[in-house]
PDB file of C-alpha atoms in Angstrom:
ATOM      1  CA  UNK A  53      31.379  -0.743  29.564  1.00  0.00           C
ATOM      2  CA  UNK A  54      31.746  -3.079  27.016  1.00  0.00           C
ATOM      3  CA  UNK A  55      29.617  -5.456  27.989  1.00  0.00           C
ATOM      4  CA  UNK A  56      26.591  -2.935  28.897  1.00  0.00           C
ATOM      5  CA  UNK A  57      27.372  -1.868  25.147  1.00  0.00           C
ATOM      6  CA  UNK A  58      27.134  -5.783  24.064  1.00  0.00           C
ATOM      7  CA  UNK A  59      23.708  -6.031  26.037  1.00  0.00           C
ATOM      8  CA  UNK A  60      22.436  -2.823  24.274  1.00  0.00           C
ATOM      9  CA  UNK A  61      22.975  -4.502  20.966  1.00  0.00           C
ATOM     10  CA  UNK A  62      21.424  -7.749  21.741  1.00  0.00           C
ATOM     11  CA  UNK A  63      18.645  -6.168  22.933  1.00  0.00           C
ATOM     12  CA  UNK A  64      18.344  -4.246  19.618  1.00  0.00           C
ATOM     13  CA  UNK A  65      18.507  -7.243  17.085  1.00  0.00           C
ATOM     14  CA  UNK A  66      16.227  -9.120  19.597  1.00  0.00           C
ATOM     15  CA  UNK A  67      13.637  -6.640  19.142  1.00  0.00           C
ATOM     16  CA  UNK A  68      14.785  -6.127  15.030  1.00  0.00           C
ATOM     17  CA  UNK A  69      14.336 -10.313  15.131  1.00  0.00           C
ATOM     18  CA  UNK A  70      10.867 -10.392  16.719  1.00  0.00           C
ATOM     19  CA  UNK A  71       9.444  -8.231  13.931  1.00  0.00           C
ATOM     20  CA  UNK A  72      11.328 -10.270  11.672  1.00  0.00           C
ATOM     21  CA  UNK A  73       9.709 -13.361  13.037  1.00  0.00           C
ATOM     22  CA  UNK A  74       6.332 -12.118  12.891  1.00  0.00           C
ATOM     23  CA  UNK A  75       4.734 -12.584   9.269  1.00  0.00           C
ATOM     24  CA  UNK A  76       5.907 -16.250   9.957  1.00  0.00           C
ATOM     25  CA  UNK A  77       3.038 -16.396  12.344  1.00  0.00           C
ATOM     26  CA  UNK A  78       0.846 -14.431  10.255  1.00  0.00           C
ATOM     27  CA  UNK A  79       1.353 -17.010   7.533  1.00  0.00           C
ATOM     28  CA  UNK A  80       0.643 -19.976   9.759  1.00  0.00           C
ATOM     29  CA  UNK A  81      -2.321 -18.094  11.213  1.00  0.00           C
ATOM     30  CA  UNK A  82      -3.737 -17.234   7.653  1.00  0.00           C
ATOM     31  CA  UNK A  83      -3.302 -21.466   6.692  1.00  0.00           C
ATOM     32  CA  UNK A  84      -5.747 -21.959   9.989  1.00  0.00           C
ATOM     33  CA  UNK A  85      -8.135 -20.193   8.128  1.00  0.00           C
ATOM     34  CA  UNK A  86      -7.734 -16.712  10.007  1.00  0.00           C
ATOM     35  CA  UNK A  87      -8.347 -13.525   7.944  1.00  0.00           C
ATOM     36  CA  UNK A  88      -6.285 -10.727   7.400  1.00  0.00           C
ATOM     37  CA  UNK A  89      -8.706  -8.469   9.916  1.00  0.00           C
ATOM     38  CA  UNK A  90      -9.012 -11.393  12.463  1.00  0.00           C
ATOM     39  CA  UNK A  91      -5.094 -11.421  12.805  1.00  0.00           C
ATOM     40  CA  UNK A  92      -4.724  -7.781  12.951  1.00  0.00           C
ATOM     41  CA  UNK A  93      -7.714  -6.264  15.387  1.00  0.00           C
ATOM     42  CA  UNK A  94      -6.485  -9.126  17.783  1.00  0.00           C
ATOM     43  CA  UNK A  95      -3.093  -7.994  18.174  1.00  0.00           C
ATOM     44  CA  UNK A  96      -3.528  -4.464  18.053  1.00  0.00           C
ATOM     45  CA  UNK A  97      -6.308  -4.778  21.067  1.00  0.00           C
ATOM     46  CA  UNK A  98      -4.513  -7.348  22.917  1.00  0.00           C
ATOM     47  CA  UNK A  99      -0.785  -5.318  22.574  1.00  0.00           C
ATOM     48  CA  UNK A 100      -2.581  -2.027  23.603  1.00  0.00           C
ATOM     49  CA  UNK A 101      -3.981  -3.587  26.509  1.00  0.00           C
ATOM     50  CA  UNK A 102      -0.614  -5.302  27.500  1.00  0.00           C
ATOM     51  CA  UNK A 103       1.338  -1.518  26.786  1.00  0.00           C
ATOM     52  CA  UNK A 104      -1.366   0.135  29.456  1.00  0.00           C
ATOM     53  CA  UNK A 105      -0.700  -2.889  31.843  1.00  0.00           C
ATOM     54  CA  UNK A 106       3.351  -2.144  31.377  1.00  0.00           C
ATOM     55  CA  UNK A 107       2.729   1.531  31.244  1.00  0.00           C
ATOM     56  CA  UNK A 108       0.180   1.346  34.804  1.00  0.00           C
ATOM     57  CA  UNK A 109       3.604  -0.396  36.664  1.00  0.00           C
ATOM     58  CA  UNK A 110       6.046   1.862  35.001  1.00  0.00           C
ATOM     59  CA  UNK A 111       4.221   4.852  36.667  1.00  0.00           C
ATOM     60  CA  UNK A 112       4.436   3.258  40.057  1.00  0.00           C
ATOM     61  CA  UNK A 113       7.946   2.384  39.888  1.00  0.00           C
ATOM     62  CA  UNK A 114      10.044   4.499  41.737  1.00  0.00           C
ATOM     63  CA  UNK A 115      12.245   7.295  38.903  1.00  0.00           C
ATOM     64  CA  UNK A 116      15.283   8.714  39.298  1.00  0.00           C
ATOM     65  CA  UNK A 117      14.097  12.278  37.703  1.00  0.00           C
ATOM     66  CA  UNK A 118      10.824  13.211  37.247  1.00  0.00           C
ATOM     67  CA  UNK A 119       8.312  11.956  34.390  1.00  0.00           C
ATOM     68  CA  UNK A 120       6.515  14.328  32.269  1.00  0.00           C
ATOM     69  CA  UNK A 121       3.452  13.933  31.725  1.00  0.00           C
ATOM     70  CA  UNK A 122       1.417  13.637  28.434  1.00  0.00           C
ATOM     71  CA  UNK A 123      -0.895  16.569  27.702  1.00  0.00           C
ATOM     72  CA  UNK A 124      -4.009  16.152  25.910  1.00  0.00           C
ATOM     73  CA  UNK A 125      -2.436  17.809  22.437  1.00  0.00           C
ATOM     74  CA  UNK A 126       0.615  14.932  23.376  1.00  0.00           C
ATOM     75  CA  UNK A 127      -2.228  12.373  23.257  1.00  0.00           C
ATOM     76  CA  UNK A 128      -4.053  13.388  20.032  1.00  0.00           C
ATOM     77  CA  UNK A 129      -0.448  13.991  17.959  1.00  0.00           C
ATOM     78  CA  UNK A 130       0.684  10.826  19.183  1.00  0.00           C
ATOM     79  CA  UNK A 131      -2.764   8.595  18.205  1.00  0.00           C
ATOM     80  CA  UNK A 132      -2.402  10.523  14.888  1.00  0.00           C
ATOM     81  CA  UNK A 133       0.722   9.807  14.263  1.00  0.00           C
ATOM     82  CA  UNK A 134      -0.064   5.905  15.237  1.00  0.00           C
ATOM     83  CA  UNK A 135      -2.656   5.592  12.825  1.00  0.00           C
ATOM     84  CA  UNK A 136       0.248   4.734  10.729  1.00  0.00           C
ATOM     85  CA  UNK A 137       1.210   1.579  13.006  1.00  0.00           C
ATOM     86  CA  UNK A 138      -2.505   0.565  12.078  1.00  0.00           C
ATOM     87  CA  UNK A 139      -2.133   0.801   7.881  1.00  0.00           C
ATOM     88  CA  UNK A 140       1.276  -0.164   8.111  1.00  0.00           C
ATOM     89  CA  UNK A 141      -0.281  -3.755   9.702  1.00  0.00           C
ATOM     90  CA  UNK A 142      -3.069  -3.929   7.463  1.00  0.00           C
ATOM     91  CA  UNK A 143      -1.165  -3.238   3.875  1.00  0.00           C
ATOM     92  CA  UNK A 144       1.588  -5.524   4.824  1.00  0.00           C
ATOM     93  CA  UNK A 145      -0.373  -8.534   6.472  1.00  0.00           C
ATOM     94  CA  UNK A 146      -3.024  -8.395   2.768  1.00  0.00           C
ATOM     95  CA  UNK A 147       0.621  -8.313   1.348  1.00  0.00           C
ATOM     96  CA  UNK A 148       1.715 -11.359   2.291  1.00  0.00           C
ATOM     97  CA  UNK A 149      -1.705 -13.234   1.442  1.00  0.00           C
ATOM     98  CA  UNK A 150      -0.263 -12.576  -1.955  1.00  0.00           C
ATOM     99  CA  UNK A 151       3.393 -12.729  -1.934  1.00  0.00           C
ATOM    100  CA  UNK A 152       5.717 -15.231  -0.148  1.00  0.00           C
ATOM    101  CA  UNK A 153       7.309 -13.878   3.321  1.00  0.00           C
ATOM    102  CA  UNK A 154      10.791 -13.442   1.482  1.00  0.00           C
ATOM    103  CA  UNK A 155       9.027 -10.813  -0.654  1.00  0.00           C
ATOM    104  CA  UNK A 156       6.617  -9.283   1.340  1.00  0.00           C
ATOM    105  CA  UNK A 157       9.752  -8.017   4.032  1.00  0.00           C
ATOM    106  CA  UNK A 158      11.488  -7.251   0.696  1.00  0.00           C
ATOM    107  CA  UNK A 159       8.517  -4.634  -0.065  1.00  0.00           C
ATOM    108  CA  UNK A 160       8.658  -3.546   3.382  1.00  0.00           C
ATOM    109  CA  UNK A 161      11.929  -2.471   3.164  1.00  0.00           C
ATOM    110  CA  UNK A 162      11.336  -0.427   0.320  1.00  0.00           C
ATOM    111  CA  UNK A 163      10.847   2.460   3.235  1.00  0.00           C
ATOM    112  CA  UNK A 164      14.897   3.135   3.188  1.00  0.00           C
ATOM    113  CA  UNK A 165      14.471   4.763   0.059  1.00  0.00           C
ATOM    114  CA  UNK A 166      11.067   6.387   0.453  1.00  0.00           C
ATOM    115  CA  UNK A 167      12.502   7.992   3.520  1.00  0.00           C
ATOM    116  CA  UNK A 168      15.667   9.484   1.593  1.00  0.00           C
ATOM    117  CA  UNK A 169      13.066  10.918  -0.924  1.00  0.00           C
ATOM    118  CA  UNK A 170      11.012  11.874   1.927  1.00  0.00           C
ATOM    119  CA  UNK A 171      14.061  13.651   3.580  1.00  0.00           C
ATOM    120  CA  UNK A 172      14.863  15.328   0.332  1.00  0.00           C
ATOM    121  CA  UNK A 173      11.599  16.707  -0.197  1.00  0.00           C
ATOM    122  CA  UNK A 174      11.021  18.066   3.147  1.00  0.00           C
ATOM    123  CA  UNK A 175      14.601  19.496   3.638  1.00  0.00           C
ATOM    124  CA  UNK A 176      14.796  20.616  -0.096  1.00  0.00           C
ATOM    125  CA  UNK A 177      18.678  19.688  -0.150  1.00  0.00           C
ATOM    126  CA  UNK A 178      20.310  17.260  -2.777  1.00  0.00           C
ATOM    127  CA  UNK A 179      20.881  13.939  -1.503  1.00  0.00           C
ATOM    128  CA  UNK A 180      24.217  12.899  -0.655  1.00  0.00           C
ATOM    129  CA  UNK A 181      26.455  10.274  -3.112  1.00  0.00           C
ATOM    130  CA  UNK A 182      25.966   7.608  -0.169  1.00  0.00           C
ATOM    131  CA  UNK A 183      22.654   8.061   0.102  1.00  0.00           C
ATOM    132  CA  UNK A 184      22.078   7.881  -4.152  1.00  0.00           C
ATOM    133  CA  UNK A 185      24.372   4.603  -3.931  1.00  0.00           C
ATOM    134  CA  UNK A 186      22.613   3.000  -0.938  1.00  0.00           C
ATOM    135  CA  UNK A 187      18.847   3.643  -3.364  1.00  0.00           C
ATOM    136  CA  UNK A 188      20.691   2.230  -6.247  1.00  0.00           C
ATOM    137  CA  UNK A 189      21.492  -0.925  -4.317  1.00  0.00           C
ATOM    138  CA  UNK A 190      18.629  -1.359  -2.737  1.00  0.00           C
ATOM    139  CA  UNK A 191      16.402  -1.234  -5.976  1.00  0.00           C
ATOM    140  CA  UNK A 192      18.889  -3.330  -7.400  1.00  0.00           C
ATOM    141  CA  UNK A 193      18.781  -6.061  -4.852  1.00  0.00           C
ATOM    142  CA  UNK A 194      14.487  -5.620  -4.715  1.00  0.00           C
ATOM    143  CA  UNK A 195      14.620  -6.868  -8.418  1.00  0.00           C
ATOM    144  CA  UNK A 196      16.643  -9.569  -7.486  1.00  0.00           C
ATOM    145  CA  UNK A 197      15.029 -10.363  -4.351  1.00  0.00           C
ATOM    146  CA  UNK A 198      11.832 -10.670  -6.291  1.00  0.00           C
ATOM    147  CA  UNK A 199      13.171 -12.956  -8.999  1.00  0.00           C
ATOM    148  CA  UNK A 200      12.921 -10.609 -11.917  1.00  0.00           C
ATOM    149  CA  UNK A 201      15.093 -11.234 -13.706  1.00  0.00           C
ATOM    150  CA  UNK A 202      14.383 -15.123 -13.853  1.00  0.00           C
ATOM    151  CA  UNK A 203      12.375 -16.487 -16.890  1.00  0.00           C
ATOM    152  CA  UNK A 204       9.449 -18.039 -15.110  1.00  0.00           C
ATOM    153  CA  UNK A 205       8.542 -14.540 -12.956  1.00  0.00           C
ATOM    154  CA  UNK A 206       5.296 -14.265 -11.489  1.00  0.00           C
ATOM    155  CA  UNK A 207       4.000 -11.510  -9.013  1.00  0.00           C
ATOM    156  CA  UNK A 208       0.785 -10.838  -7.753  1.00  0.00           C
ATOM    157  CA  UNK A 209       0.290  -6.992  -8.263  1.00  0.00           C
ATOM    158  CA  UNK A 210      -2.068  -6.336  -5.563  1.00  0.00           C
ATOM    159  CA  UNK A 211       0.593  -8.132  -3.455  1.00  0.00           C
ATOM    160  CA  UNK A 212       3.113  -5.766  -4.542  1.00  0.00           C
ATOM    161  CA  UNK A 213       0.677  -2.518  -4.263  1.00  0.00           C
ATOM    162  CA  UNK A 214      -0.270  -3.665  -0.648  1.00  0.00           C
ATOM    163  CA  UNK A 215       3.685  -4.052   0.117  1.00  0.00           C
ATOM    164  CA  UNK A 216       4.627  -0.498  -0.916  1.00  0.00           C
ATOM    165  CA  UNK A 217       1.989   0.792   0.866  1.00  0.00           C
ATOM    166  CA  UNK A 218       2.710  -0.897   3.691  1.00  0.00           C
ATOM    167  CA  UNK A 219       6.656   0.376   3.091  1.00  0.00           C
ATOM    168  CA  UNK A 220       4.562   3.708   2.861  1.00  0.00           C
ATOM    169  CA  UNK A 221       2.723   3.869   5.960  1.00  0.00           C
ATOM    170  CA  UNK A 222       5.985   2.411   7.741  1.00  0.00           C
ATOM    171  CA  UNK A 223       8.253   5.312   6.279  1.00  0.00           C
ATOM    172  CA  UNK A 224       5.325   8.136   7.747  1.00  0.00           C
ATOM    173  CA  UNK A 225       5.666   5.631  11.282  1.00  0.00           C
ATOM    174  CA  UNK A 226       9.722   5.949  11.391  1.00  0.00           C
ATOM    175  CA  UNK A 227       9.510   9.683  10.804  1.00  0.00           C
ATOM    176  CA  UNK A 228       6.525  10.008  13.559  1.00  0.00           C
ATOM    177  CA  UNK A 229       8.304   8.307  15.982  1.00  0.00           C
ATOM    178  CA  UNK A 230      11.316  10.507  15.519  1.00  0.00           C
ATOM    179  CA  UNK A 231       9.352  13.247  15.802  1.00  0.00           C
ATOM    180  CA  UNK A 232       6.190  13.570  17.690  1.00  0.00           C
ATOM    181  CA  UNK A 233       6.072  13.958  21.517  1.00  0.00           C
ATOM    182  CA  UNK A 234       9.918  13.635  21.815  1.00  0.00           C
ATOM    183  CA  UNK A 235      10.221  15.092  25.759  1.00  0.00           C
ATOM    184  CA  UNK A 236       7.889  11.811  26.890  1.00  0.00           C
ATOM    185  CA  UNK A 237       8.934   8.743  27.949  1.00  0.00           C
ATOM    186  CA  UNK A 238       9.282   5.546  25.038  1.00  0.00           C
ATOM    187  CA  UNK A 239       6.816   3.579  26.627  1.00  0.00           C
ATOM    188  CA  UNK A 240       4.360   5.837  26.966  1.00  0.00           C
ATOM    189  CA  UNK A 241       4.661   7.216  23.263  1.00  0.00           C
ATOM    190  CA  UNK A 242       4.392   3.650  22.417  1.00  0.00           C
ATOM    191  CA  UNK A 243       1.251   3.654  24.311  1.00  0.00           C
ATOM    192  CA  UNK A 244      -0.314   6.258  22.346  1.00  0.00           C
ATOM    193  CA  UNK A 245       1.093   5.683  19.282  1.00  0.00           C
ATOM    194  CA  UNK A 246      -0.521   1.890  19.665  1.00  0.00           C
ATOM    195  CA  UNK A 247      -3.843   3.539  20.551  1.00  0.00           C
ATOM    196  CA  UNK A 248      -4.105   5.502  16.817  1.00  0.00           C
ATOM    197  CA  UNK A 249      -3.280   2.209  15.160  1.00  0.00           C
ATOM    198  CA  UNK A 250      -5.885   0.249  17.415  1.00  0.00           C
ATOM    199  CA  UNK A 251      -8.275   2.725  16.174  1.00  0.00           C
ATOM    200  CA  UNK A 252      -7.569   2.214  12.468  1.00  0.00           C
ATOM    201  CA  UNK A 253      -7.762  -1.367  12.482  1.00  0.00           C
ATOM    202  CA  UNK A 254     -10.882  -1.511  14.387  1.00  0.00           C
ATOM    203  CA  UNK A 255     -12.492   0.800  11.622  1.00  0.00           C
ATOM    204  CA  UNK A 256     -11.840  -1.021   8.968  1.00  0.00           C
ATOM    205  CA  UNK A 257     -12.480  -4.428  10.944  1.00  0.00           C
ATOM    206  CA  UNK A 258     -15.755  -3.475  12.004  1.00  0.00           C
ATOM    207  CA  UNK A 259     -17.767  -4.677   9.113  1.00  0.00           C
ATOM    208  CA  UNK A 260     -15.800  -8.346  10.273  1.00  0.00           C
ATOM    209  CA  UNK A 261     -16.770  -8.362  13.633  1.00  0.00           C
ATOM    210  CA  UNK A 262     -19.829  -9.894  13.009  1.00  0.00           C
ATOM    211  CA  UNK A 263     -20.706 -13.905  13.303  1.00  0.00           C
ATOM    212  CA  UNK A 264     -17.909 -14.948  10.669  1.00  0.00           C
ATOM    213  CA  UNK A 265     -15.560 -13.414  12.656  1.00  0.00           C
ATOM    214  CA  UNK A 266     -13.476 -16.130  14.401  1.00  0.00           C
ATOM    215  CA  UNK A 267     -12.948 -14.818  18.388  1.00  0.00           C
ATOM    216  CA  UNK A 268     -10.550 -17.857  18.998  1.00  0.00           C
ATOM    217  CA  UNK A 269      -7.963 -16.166  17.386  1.00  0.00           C
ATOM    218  CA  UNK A 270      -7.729 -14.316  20.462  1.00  0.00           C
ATOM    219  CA  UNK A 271      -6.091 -17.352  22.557  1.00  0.00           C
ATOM    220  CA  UNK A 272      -4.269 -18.503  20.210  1.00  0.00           C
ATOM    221  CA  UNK A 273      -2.429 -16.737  17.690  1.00  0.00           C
ATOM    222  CA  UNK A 274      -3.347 -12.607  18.733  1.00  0.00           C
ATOM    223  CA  UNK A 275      -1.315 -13.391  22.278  1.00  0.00           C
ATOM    224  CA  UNK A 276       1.378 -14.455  19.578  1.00  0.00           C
ATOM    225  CA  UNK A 277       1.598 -11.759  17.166  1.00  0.00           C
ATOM    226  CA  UNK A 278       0.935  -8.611  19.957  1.00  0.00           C
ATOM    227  CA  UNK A 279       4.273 -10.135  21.934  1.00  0.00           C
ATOM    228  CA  UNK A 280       6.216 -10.184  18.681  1.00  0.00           C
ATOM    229  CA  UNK A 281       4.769  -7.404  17.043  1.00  0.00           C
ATOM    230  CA  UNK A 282       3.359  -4.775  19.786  1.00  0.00           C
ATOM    231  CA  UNK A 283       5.441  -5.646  23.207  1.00  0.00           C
ATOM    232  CA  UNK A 284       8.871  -6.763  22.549  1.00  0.00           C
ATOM    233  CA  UNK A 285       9.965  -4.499  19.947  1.00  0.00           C
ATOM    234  CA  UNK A 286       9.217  -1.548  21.800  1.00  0.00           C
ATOM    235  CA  UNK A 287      10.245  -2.395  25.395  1.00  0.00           C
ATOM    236  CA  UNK A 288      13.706  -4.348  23.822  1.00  0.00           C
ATOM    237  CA  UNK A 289      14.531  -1.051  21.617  1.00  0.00           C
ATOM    238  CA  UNK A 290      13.469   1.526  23.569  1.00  0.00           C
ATOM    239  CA  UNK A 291      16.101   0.083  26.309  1.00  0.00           C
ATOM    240  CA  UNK A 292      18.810  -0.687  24.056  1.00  0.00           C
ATOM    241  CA  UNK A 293      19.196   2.360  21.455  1.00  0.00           C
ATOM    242  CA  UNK A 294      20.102   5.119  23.377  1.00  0.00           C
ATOM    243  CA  UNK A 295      23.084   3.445  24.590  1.00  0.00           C
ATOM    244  CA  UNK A 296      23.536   2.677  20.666  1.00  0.00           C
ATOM    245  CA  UNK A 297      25.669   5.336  18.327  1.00  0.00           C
ATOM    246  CA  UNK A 298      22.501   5.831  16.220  1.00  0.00           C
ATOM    247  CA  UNK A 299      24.424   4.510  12.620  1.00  0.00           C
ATOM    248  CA  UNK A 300      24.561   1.065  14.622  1.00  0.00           C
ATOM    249  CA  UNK A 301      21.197   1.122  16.168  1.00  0.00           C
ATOM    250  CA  UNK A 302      20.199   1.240  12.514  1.00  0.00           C
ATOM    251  CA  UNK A 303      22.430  -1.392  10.850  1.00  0.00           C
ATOM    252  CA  UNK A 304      21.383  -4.015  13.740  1.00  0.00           C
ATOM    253  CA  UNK A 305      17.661  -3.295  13.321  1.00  0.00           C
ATOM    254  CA  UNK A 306      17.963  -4.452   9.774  1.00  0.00           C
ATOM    255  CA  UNK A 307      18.856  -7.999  10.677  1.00  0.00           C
ATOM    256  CA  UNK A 308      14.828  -8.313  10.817  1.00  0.00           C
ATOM    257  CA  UNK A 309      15.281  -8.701   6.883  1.00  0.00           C
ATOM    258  CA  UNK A 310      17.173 -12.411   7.080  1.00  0.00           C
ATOM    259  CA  UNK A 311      15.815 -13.772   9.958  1.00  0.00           C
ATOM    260  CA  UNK A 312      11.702 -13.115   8.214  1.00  0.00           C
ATOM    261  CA  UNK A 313      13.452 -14.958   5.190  1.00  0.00           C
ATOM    262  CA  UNK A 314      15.169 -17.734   7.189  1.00  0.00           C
ATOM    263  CA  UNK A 315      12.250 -18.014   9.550  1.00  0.00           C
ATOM    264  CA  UNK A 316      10.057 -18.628   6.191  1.00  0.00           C
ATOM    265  CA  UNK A 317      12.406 -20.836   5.043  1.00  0.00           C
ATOM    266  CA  UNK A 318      12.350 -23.043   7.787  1.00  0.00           C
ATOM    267  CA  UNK A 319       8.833 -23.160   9.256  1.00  0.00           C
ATOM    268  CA  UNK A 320       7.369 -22.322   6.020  1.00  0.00           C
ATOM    269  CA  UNK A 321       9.750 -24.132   3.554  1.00  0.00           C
ATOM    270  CA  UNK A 322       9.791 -21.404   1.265  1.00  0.00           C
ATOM    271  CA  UNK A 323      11.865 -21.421  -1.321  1.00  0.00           C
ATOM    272  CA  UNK A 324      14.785 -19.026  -1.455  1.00  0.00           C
ATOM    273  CA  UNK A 325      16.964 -18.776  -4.406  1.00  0.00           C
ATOM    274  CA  UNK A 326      20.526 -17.796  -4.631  1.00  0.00           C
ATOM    275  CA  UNK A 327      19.419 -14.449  -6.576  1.00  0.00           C
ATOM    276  CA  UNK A 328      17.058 -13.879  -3.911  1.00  0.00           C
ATOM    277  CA  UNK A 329      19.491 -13.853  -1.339  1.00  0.00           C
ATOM    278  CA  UNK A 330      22.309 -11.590  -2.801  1.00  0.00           C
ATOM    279  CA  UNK A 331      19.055  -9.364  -3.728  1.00  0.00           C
ATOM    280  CA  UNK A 332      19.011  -9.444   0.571  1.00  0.00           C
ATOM    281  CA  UNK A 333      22.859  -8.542   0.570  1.00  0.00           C
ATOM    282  CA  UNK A 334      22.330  -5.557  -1.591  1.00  0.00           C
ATOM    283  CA  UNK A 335      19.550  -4.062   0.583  1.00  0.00           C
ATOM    284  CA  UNK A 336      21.835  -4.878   3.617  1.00  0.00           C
ATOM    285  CA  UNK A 337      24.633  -3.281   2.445  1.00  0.00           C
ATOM    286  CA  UNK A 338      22.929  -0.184   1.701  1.00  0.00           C
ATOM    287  CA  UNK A 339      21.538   0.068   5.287  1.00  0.00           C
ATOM    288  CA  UNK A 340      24.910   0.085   5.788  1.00  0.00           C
ATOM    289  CA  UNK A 341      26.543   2.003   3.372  1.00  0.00           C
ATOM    290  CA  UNK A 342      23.876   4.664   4.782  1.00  0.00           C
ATOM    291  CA  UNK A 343      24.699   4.893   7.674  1.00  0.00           C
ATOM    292  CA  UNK A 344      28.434   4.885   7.022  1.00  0.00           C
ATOM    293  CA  UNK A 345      29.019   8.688   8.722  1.00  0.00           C
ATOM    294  CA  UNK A 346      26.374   8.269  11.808  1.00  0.00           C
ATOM    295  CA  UNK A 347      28.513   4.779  12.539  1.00  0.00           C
ATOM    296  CA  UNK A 348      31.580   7.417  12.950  1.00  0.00           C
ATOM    297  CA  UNK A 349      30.107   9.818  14.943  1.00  0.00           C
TER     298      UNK A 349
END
């Protein structure tokens, strides 16, 4: 039992690490000369196409209980709802052409406390002390994180702008996939879900696709970013959490946060500074620190 609950977790931060490791790539892609669009309309097609490949065998493999099957209402909610995959890609990936790596998963992360304020809007109840401490600590450790308080600060706004929208779009995707289409299989909510965001990036690619665009990104780096960023993830968490109390699911799923900052560090030789990396502490203790009463349950 133990071990099948040691499995579940490495499965979990495997899928938390591949996300983690992916704006890496993204980086290396965009010093190859690869654009923003380039990067993303290859991995979206590419890890849609591998998720109906995935999804064709999961249908034929034998189940122990039936599998219900996706109406067309599931479809549409579900492509909706994934339109936020797309814009969450988009905003944070023109992010990062800005902002170092360290930062730009910094931003990202800003969706902790957007979804508290999102919670407390839609539920109209007063946030609890835990939940006010875990936003003060994760501000607090953004402004560190970013090296504000250090004399020689610079930030590119439009980096900045880009990241919050991207934390944005990535707060509407956590609530979505919580939500939407609940009674169908993971994968195949994945499936959909993928399909809206394809859809989104291809609009807003489509005045690239044209004779500047650069088609050899898709044997080199889109195989690379839909594994990391479409495929694992999904298949590695969708296996792993509900074996997972949901508090720890959570906590392990934030280990994306160092290893994008030590995987930038390393390949990338970015700098990170000692303020940067308590500013990573504070945002990791507040995961925690949130998730304090669903790690009892």
């Amino acid at each position: 039992m133990k071990n099948n609950h040691f499995f579940s977790a490495l499965l979990v931060a495997l899928g938390a690490a591949s996300y983690g490791i992916l704006t890496t790539f993204v980086k290396l892609a965009y010093a190859e000369g690869y654009n923003t669009y380039e990067v993303t309309f290859s991995q979206m097609l590419l890890g849609f196409l591998a998720l109906l490949v995935i999804n064709f065998f999961y249908k034929g493999k034998k189940q122990t209980k039936p599998v219900t099957k996706a109406s067309s209402k599931n479809i549409i909610h579900l492509a909706l709802a994934g339109t936020s995959l797309g814009f969450t890609s988009i905003f944070y990936y023109l992010a990062v052409q800005y902002v170092s790596v360290s930062i730009g998963i910094v931003l990202l992360m800003q969706s902790v406390w957007m979804g508290v304020v999102f919670n407390v809007i839609k539920s109209k109840e007063r946030p609890t002390l835990l939940k006010i401490l875990a936003v003060v600590l994760i501000l607090t450790g953004t402004f560190l994180a970013t090296n504000v308080f250090l004399d020689e600060f610079t930030i590119s706004p439009l980096g900045v702008l880009f990241g919050l929208l991207a934390a944005l779009s990535y707060t509407v995707t956590i609530y979505t996939s919580n939500t939407v289409a609940k009674h169908l299989p993971a994968i195949t909510r994945s499936k959909w879900m993928m399909l809206g965001g394809f859809i989104v990036v291809a609009l807003l690619a489509t005045p690239y696709l044209n004779e500047n665009f650069n088609w050899n990104v898709f044997t080199k780096w889109g195989p690379i970013l839909a594994l990391f960023g479409t495929i694992l993830p999904p298949l590695l968490m969708t296996q792993g959490m509900p074996k997972l109390n949901v508090g720890l699911g959570v906590i392990i799923t934030s280990i994306e946060l160092p290893v994008a900052v030590i995987a930038a560090y390393f390949i990338l030789n970015e700098e990170v500074n000692l303020y940067q990396w308590l500013g990573i502490l504070f945002i990791l203790t507040a995961i925690v620190v949130m998730n304090l009463r669903k790690l009892q349950q």
